[in-house]
Short mmCIF file of C-alpha atoms in Angstrom, two decimals:
data_model
loop_
_atom_site.label_atom_id
_atom_site.label_comp_id
_atom_site.label_asym_id
_atom_site.label_seq_id
_atom_site.Cartn_x
_atom_site.Cartn_y
_atom_site.Cartn_z
CA UNK A 1 163.76 77.61 -96.98
CA UNK A 2 163.39 74.14 -98.43
CA UNK A 3 164.18 70.61 -97.30
CA UNK A 4 165.59 67.68 -99.23
CA UNK A 5 166.38 64.18 -98.03
CA UNK A 6 169.03 62.04 -99.69
CA UNK A 7 169.25 58.67 -97.99
CA UNK A 8 169.62 59.41 -94.27
CA UNK A 9 170.92 62.96 -94.84
CA UNK A 10 168.51 65.92 -94.65
CA UNK A 11 169.59 69.28 -96.04
CA UNK A 12 167.99 72.67 -95.44
CA UNK A 13 168.57 75.02 -98.36
CA UNK A 14 167.77 78.56 -99.39
CA UNK A 15 165.08 78.62 -102.07
CA UNK A 16 166.53 81.92 -103.33
CA UNK A 17 170.05 80.75 -104.16
CA UNK A 18 170.19 77.00 -103.43
CA UNK A 19 172.78 77.43 -100.69
CA UNK A 20 172.75 74.60 -98.12
CA UNK A 21 172.11 76.18 -94.70
CA UNK A 22 172.10 73.09 -92.48
CA UNK A 23 172.54 69.33 -92.64
CA UNK A 24 170.86 66.88 -90.29
CA UNK A 25 172.46 63.49 -89.87
CA UNK A 26 170.67 61.98 -86.86
CA UNK A 27 168.65 59.45 -88.89
CA UNK A 28 170.38 56.08 -89.31
CA UNK A 29 168.35 54.97 -92.36
CA UNK A 30 166.53 56.55 -95.31
CA UNK A 31 164.32 59.58 -94.62
CA UNK A 32 160.91 59.31 -96.32
CA UNK A 33 159.19 62.42 -94.96
CA UNK A 34 160.53 65.94 -94.47
CA UNK A 35 158.40 69.03 -93.93
CA UNK A 36 158.40 72.48 -92.40
CA UNK A 37 156.16 73.63 -89.58
CA UNK A 38 154.03 76.71 -90.44
CA UNK A 39 156.47 78.93 -88.51
CA UNK A 40 159.15 78.16 -91.11
CA UNK A 41 161.78 77.75 -88.37
CA UNK A 42 161.04 74.16 -87.35
CA UNK A 43 161.36 71.01 -89.47
CA UNK A 44 160.03 67.49 -89.11
CA UNK A 45 161.75 64.39 -90.53
CA UNK A 46 160.87 60.69 -90.36
CA UNK A 47 161.86 57.48 -92.08
CA UNK A 48 163.02 53.90 -92.18
CA UNK A 49 164.65 54.11 -88.74
CA UNK A 50 161.14 54.34 -87.20
CA UNK A 51 161.92 57.74 -85.66
CA UNK A 52 160.53 61.24 -86.02
CA UNK A 53 162.86 64.15 -85.37
CA UNK A 54 161.83 67.75 -84.79
CA UNK A 55 164.58 70.21 -85.72
CA UNK A 56 165.23 73.86 -84.95
CA UNK A 57 166.32 75.52 -88.18
CA UNK A 58 167.79 78.45 -86.25
CA UNK A 59 170.37 76.45 -84.29
CA UNK A 60 170.27 73.01 -85.97
CA UNK A 61 169.42 71.17 -82.74
CA UNK A 62 166.97 68.28 -82.43
CA UNK A 63 165.07 68.93 -79.18
CA UNK A 64 162.44 66.23 -79.80
CA UNK A 65 162.63 62.66 -81.07
CA UNK A 66 159.50 60.53 -81.22
CA UNK A 67 159.58 56.75 -81.09
CA UNK A 68 156.78 54.20 -81.12
CA UNK A 69 156.35 52.85 -84.64
CA UNK A 70 157.66 49.32 -85.21
CA UNK A 71 158.32 49.69 -88.96
CA UNK A 72 159.34 52.48 -91.34
CA UNK A 73 157.47 55.79 -91.15
CA UNK A 74 156.38 56.78 -94.66
CA UNK A 75 154.63 60.11 -94.11
CA UNK A 76 153.82 62.81 -91.58
CA UNK A 77 151.46 65.76 -91.30
CA UNK A 78 151.64 68.85 -89.10
CA UNK A 79 148.35 69.89 -87.49
CA UNK A 80 147.85 73.65 -87.51
CA UNK A 81 150.77 75.28 -85.64
CA UNK A 82 152.48 71.97 -84.91
CA UNK A 83 151.68 71.24 -81.28
CA UNK A 84 150.34 67.93 -82.60
CA UNK A 85 151.50 65.91 -85.60
CA UNK A 86 150.41 62.67 -87.29
CA UNK A 87 152.66 59.91 -88.64
CA UNK A 88 151.80 56.84 -90.71
CA UNK A 89 153.89 53.71 -90.92
CA UNK A 90 154.38 50.39 -92.59
CA UNK A 91 153.36 48.92 -89.21
CA UNK A 92 149.73 49.76 -90.09
CA UNK A 93 149.23 52.57 -87.57
CA UNK A 94 148.49 56.24 -87.84
CA UNK A 95 149.80 57.91 -84.69
CA UNK A 96 148.82 61.24 -83.18
CA UNK A 97 151.68 62.86 -81.24
CA UNK A 98 151.95 65.70 -78.74
CA UNK A 99 155.28 67.23 -79.70
CA UNK A 100 155.97 69.19 -76.49
CA UNK A 101 155.71 66.01 -74.39
CA UNK A 102 157.29 63.61 -76.93
CA UNK A 103 154.21 61.46 -76.40
CA UNK A 104 151.93 59.37 -78.58
CA UNK A 105 148.34 60.34 -77.78
CA UNK A 106 146.71 57.69 -79.97
CA UNK A 107 147.59 54.87 -82.34
CA UNK A 108 144.90 54.06 -84.89
CA UNK A 109 145.27 50.52 -86.30
CA UNK A 110 144.28 50.32 -89.97
CA UNK A 111 145.28 46.77 -90.92
CA UNK A 112 147.69 47.42 -93.77
CA UNK A 113 151.01 49.18 -94.26
CA UNK A 114 150.49 52.92 -94.64
CA UNK A 115 152.16 55.17 -97.21
CA UNK A 116 150.65 58.64 -97.04
CA UNK A 117 148.52 61.04 -95.04
CA UNK A 118 147.07 64.53 -95.03
CA UNK A 119 144.90 66.63 -92.73
CA UNK A 120 141.74 68.28 -94.06
CA UNK A 121 139.65 70.93 -92.33
CA UNK A 122 136.03 69.72 -92.11
CA UNK A 123 134.82 73.32 -92.40
CA UNK A 124 136.00 73.24 -96.02
CA UNK A 125 134.23 69.98 -96.90
CA UNK A 126 130.65 71.12 -97.51
CA UNK A 127 128.02 68.49 -96.70
CA UNK A 128 130.62 65.96 -95.53
CA UNK A 129 131.31 68.22 -92.56
CA UNK A 130 127.98 67.18 -91.02
CA UNK A 131 129.09 63.56 -90.58
CA UNK A 132 132.50 64.40 -89.17
CA UNK A 133 133.94 65.21 -85.84
CA UNK A 134 131.80 63.62 -83.18
CA UNK A 135 133.56 65.60 -80.48
CA UNK A 136 132.88 69.31 -80.17
CA UNK A 137 136.45 70.30 -79.33
CA UNK A 138 140.00 69.11 -78.96
CA UNK A 139 140.56 66.08 -76.73
CA UNK A 140 142.95 66.42 -73.74
CA UNK A 141 146.53 66.96 -74.91
CA UNK A 142 145.42 67.92 -78.40
CA UNK A 143 145.45 71.29 -80.07
CA UNK A 144 143.93 71.92 -83.46
CA UNK A 145 142.39 68.48 -84.02
CA UNK A 146 138.76 69.61 -83.62
CA UNK A 147 137.03 69.67 -86.98
CA UNK A 148 139.89 67.82 -88.70
CA UNK A 149 139.74 64.81 -91.01
CA UNK A 150 142.80 62.59 -91.35
CA UNK A 151 143.06 60.93 -94.76
CA UNK A 152 145.45 57.96 -94.96
CA UNK A 153 146.59 55.91 -97.96
CA UNK A 154 147.66 52.28 -97.69
CA UNK A 155 149.97 49.85 -99.48
CA UNK A 156 147.06 47.57 -100.36
CA UNK A 157 144.93 50.37 -101.82
CA UNK A 158 143.02 51.36 -98.72
CA UNK A 159 142.02 55.01 -98.53
CA UNK A 160 140.87 55.74 -94.97
CA UNK A 161 138.90 58.79 -93.83
CA UNK A 162 139.33 59.27 -90.07
CA UNK A 163 137.48 61.63 -87.77
CA UNK A 164 140.61 62.85 -85.97
CA UNK A 165 139.07 63.94 -82.64
CA UNK A 166 137.09 60.67 -82.39
CA UNK A 167 140.02 58.56 -83.72
CA UNK A 168 137.53 56.56 -85.77
CA UNK A 169 137.37 55.53 -89.42
CA UNK A 170 134.24 57.04 -90.91
CA UNK A 171 134.77 55.77 -94.45
CA UNK A 172 137.10 53.41 -96.30
CA UNK A 173 137.53 53.40 -100.05
CA UNK A 174 139.42 50.66 -101.92
CA UNK A 175 141.77 51.73 -104.73
CA UNK A 176 143.15 49.30 -107.33
CA UNK A 177 146.72 49.78 -106.13
CA UNK A 178 148.78 51.41 -103.39
CA UNK A 179 147.91 54.98 -102.37
CA UNK A 180 151.33 56.63 -102.37
CA UNK A 181 150.56 60.34 -102.17
CA UNK A 182 147.82 62.57 -100.77
CA UNK A 183 147.40 66.35 -100.75
#
């Protein structure tokens, strides 16, 4: 399955034949981020309406909506199986969410509007792994954050490297222009 957002409409389509399987219309403004959970049966959408919606692709229902950002959400990342997710917003915060409780566990203020994010596994980072992850395991309410690095790109060129369990910036790099995409 694949996802596409067109304005506030999100469509789920078959990658084999292009057939639209479902349409989600709960967002009231443009959707900037749409992704699938690793299970392939759950989707995540977020956008200009400052909301994150978690969708069941099997029945089309939205059992979870997350609110807390004060400006448009530009990107999201699913951590491991999806019990926790991260969102970044024009409000300058990266937020860590516990999906099952519809709760923000942490808001990390970064001082500029944020455009993009990705999660990296510190075990795959060679020598950099030694300076990461001050905490030995997941913090309460978190699953899969231990050993993870959150990388966030900003509108003013900031590229932030965040020790996710510690919720602390361990390095900031300044680009010449906005950081719009990270993988």
